[in-house]
Amino acid sequence: MATTIATPEPTTSPPDISGRWEGAITVLGADLAVVVNFVDEAGALTATIDVPQQGATGISLHDVRYEYPAVYFEMLEGARKATYDGQMNPDGTVNGTFSQSGVTGSFTLHRAEAP
């Protein structure tokens, strides 16, 4: 009788979110281009956002979280807070909901090459 040795299933780790991501926020039927840069610093995730159409670059994001597939971050502008609550899809894109001052929309990000 032959002995069968079980082969463990290959394990896959969640996709890394570190790096440059480009996309758009869609609010009230208009698209606003954004660039988000995620950095993993010794296990602590930080990020900045650029909004080229508004001339904004390097804005620090707050409460940045990535627990695959969930992606979440906040942008604070004075007393106003914008939230981004999304999911990483199997194709590597991130889609979710954008909310600021009672206005909601959607956002999409895809991995991009460094400029």
PDB file of C-alpha atoms in Angstrom:
ATOM      1  CA  MET A   1       0.000   0.000   0.000  1.00  0.00           C
ATOM      2  CA  ALA A   2       1.448   3.370  -1.038  1.00  0.00           C
ATOM      3  CA  THR A   3       1.592   6.216   1.426  1.00  0.00           C
ATOM      4  CA  THR A   4       0.114   9.478   0.234  1.00  0.00           C
ATOM      5  CA  ILE A   5       1.717  12.615   1.544  1.00  0.00           C
ATOM      6  CA  ALA A   6      -0.557  15.617   1.596  1.00  0.00           C
ATOM      7  CA  THR A   7       0.877  18.607  -0.172  1.00  0.00           C
ATOM      8  CA  PRO A   8      -0.070  21.857   1.526  1.00  0.00           C
ATOM      9  CA  GLU A   9      -1.962  24.353  -0.558  1.00  0.00           C
ATOM     10  CA  PRO A  10       0.251  27.193  -1.724  1.00  0.00           C
ATOM     11  CA  THR A  11      -0.209  30.260   0.396  1.00  0.00           C
ATOM     12  CA  THR A  12      -0.478  33.622  -1.196  1.00  0.00           C
ATOM     13  CA  SER A  13       0.036  36.839   0.657  1.00  0.00           C
ATOM     14  CA  PRO A  14      -2.149  39.851   0.042  1.00  0.00           C
ATOM     15  CA  PRO A  15      -0.958  42.208  -2.691  1.00  0.00           C
ATOM     16  CA  ASP A  16       1.371  44.943  -1.474  1.00  0.00           C
ATOM     17  CA  ILE A  17      -0.202  48.378  -1.547  1.00  0.00           C
ATOM     18  CA  SER A  18       3.085  50.303  -1.227  1.00  0.00           C
ATOM     19  CA  GLY A  19       3.896  52.583  -4.130  1.00  0.00           C
ATOM     20  CA  ARG A  20       2.270  55.056  -6.471  1.00  0.00           C
ATOM     21  CA  TRP A  21      -1.418  54.749  -7.378  1.00  0.00           C
ATOM     22  CA  GLU A  22      -3.303  56.943  -9.852  1.00  0.00           C
ATOM     23  CA  GLY A  23      -6.995  57.334 -10.425  1.00  0.00           C
ATOM     24  CA  ALA A  24      -9.943  59.633 -10.003  1.00  0.00           C
ATOM     25  CA  ILE A  25     -12.659  60.717  -7.621  1.00  0.00           C
ATOM     26  CA  THR A  26     -16.049  60.971  -9.303  1.00  0.00           C
ATOM     27  CA  VAL A  27     -18.359  63.442  -7.562  1.00  0.00           C
ATOM     28  CA  LEU A  28     -21.514  65.022  -8.943  1.00  0.00           C
ATOM     29  CA  GLY A  29     -20.709  63.612 -12.390  1.00  0.00           C
ATOM     30  CA  ALA A  30     -17.224  65.143 -12.586  1.00  0.00           C
ATOM     31  CA  ASP A  31     -13.870  63.349 -12.375  1.00  0.00           C
ATOM     32  CA  LEU A  32     -11.026  64.751 -10.311  1.00  0.00           C
ATOM     33  CA  ALA A  33      -7.639  63.110 -10.940  1.00  0.00           C
ATOM     34  CA  VAL A  34      -5.682  61.945  -7.870  1.00  0.00           C
ATOM     35  CA  VAL A  35      -2.327  60.336  -7.141  1.00  0.00           C
ATOM     36  CA  VAL A  36      -1.899  58.420  -3.867  1.00  0.00           C
ATOM     37  CA  ASN A  37       1.532  57.308  -2.631  1.00  0.00           C
ATOM     38  CA  PHE A  38       1.479  54.557   0.013  1.00  0.00           C
ATOM     39  CA  VAL A  39       4.618  53.891   2.077  1.00  0.00           C
ATOM     40  CA  ASP A  40       5.097  51.017   4.517  1.00  0.00           C
ATOM     41  CA  GLU A  41       7.544  52.244   7.162  1.00  0.00           C
ATOM     42  CA  ALA A  42       8.450  49.327   9.436  1.00  0.00           C
ATOM     43  CA  GLY A  43       4.873  48.030   9.409  1.00  0.00           C
ATOM     44  CA  ALA A  44       3.232  51.454   9.757  1.00  0.00           C
ATOM     45  CA  LEU A  45       1.386  52.494   6.611  1.00  0.00           C
ATOM     46  CA  THR A  46       1.469  56.172   5.648  1.00  0.00           C
ATOM     47  CA  ALA A  47       0.280  57.929   2.514  1.00  0.00           C
ATOM     48  CA  THR A  48       0.073  61.243   0.700  1.00  0.00           C
ATOM     49  CA  ILE A  49      -2.324  62.423  -1.979  1.00  0.00           C
ATOM     50  CA  ASP A  50      -1.876  64.788  -4.921  1.00  0.00           C
ATOM     51  CA  VAL A  51      -4.818  66.482  -6.626  1.00  0.00           C
ATOM     52  CA  PRO A  52      -3.174  67.973  -9.734  1.00  0.00           C
ATOM     53  CA  GLN A  53      -6.277  69.849 -10.958  1.00  0.00           C
ATOM     54  CA  GLN A  54      -6.308  71.761  -7.662  1.00  0.00           C
ATOM     55  CA  GLY A  55      -2.529  72.284  -7.552  1.00  0.00           C
ATOM     56  CA  ALA A  56      -2.326  70.211  -4.351  1.00  0.00           C
ATOM     57  CA  THR A  57       0.673  67.927  -3.830  1.00  0.00           C
ATOM     58  CA  GLY A  58       1.973  65.833  -0.958  1.00  0.00           C
ATOM     59  CA  ILE A  59      -1.052  66.220   1.315  1.00  0.00           C
ATOM     60  CA  SER A  60      -0.603  63.847   4.272  1.00  0.00           C
ATOM     61  CA  LEU A  61      -3.382  61.305   4.695  1.00  0.00           C
ATOM     62  CA  HIS A  62      -4.613  60.153   8.089  1.00  0.00           C
ATOM     63  CA  ASP A  63      -5.895  56.891   9.538  1.00  0.00           C
ATOM     64  CA  VAL A  64      -4.375  54.991   6.609  1.00  0.00           C
ATOM     65  CA  ARG A  65      -5.390  51.319   6.810  1.00  0.00           C
ATOM     66  CA  TYR A  66      -4.944  48.328   4.540  1.00  0.00           C
ATOM     67  CA  GLU A  67      -6.308  45.003   5.696  1.00  0.00           C
ATOM     68  CA  TYR A  68      -6.708  43.104   2.451  1.00  0.00           C
ATOM     69  CA  PRO A  69      -8.993  43.641   0.694  1.00  0.00           C
ATOM     70  CA  ALA A  70     -10.123  46.740   2.654  1.00  0.00           C
ATOM     71  CA  VAL A  71      -8.400  50.077   1.991  1.00  0.00           C
ATOM     72  CA  TYR A  72      -9.246  53.172   4.041  1.00  0.00           C
ATOM     73  CA  PHE A  73      -7.768  56.647   4.456  1.00  0.00           C
ATOM     74  CA  GLU A  74      -8.808  60.167   5.391  1.00  0.00           C
ATOM     75  CA  MET A  75      -7.818  63.606   4.179  1.00  0.00           C
ATOM     76  CA  LEU A  76      -8.192  66.537   6.556  1.00  0.00           C
ATOM     77  CA  GLU A  77      -8.563  70.101   5.294  1.00  0.00           C
ATOM     78  CA  GLY A  78      -8.992  72.338   8.323  1.00  0.00           C
ATOM     79  CA  ALA A  79     -12.245  71.204   9.944  1.00  0.00           C
ATOM     80  CA  ARG A  80     -13.353  69.296   6.820  1.00  0.00           C
ATOM     81  CA  LYS A  81     -12.677  65.598   6.514  1.00  0.00           C
ATOM     82  CA  ALA A  82     -12.843  63.479   3.371  1.00  0.00           C
ATOM     83  CA  THR A  83     -12.984  59.706   3.701  1.00  0.00           C
ATOM     84  CA  TYR A  84     -12.017  57.049   1.184  1.00  0.00           C
ATOM     85  CA  ASP A  85     -13.390  53.582   1.942  1.00  0.00           C
ATOM     86  CA  GLY A  86     -12.569  50.956  -0.663  1.00  0.00           C
ATOM     87  CA  GLN A  87     -11.696  47.407  -1.608  1.00  0.00           C
ATOM     88  CA  MET A  88      -8.793  45.999  -3.575  1.00  0.00           C
ATOM     89  CA  ASN A  89     -10.151  43.913  -6.439  1.00  0.00           C
ATOM     90  CA  PRO A  90      -8.631  40.690  -7.801  1.00  0.00           C
ATOM     91  CA  ASP A  91      -7.384  42.673 -10.814  1.00  0.00           C
ATOM     92  CA  GLY A  92      -5.334  44.910  -8.473  1.00  0.00           C
ATOM     93  CA  THR A  93      -7.482  48.023  -8.748  1.00  0.00           C
ATOM     94  CA  VAL A  94      -9.019  49.746  -5.739  1.00  0.00           C
ATOM     95  CA  ASN A  95     -12.623  50.964  -5.920  1.00  0.00           C
ATOM     96  CA  GLY A  96     -14.687  52.573  -3.235  1.00  0.00           C
ATOM     97  CA  THR A  97     -16.713  55.415  -1.836  1.00  0.00           C
ATOM     98  CA  PHE A  98     -15.534  58.983  -1.299  1.00  0.00           C
ATOM     99  CA  SER A  99     -17.386  61.202   1.183  1.00  0.00           C
ATOM    100  CA  GLN A 100     -16.864  64.834   2.182  1.00  0.00           C
ATOM    101  CA  SER A 101     -19.229  67.357   3.777  1.00  0.00           C
ATOM    102  CA  GLY A 102     -22.300  65.236   3.047  1.00  0.00           C
ATOM    103  CA  VAL A 103     -21.370  64.753  -0.608  1.00  0.00           C
ATOM    104  CA  THR A 104     -20.566  61.218  -1.708  1.00  0.00           C
ATOM    105  CA  GLY A 105     -19.025  59.839  -4.831  1.00  0.00           C
ATOM    106  CA  SER A 106     -16.745  57.057  -5.920  1.00  0.00           C
ATOM    107  CA  PHE A 107     -13.036  56.641  -6.433  1.00  0.00           C
ATOM    108  CA  THR A 108     -10.856  54.271  -8.412  1.00  0.00           C
ATOM    109  CA  LEU A 109      -7.109  53.742  -8.136  1.00  0.00           C
ATOM    110  CA  HIS A 110      -4.700  51.626 -10.171  1.00  0.00           C
ATOM    111  CA  ARG A 111      -1.015  50.964  -9.597  1.00  0.00           C
ATOM    112  CA  ALA A 112       1.184  53.323 -11.598  1.00  0.00           C
ATOM    113  CA  GLU A 113       4.840  53.677 -12.438  1.00  0.00           C
ATOM    114  CA  ALA A 114       6.855  56.321 -10.634  1.00  0.00           C
ATOM    115  CA  PRO A 115       7.002  59.487 -12.724  1.00  0.00           C
TER     116      PRO A 115
END
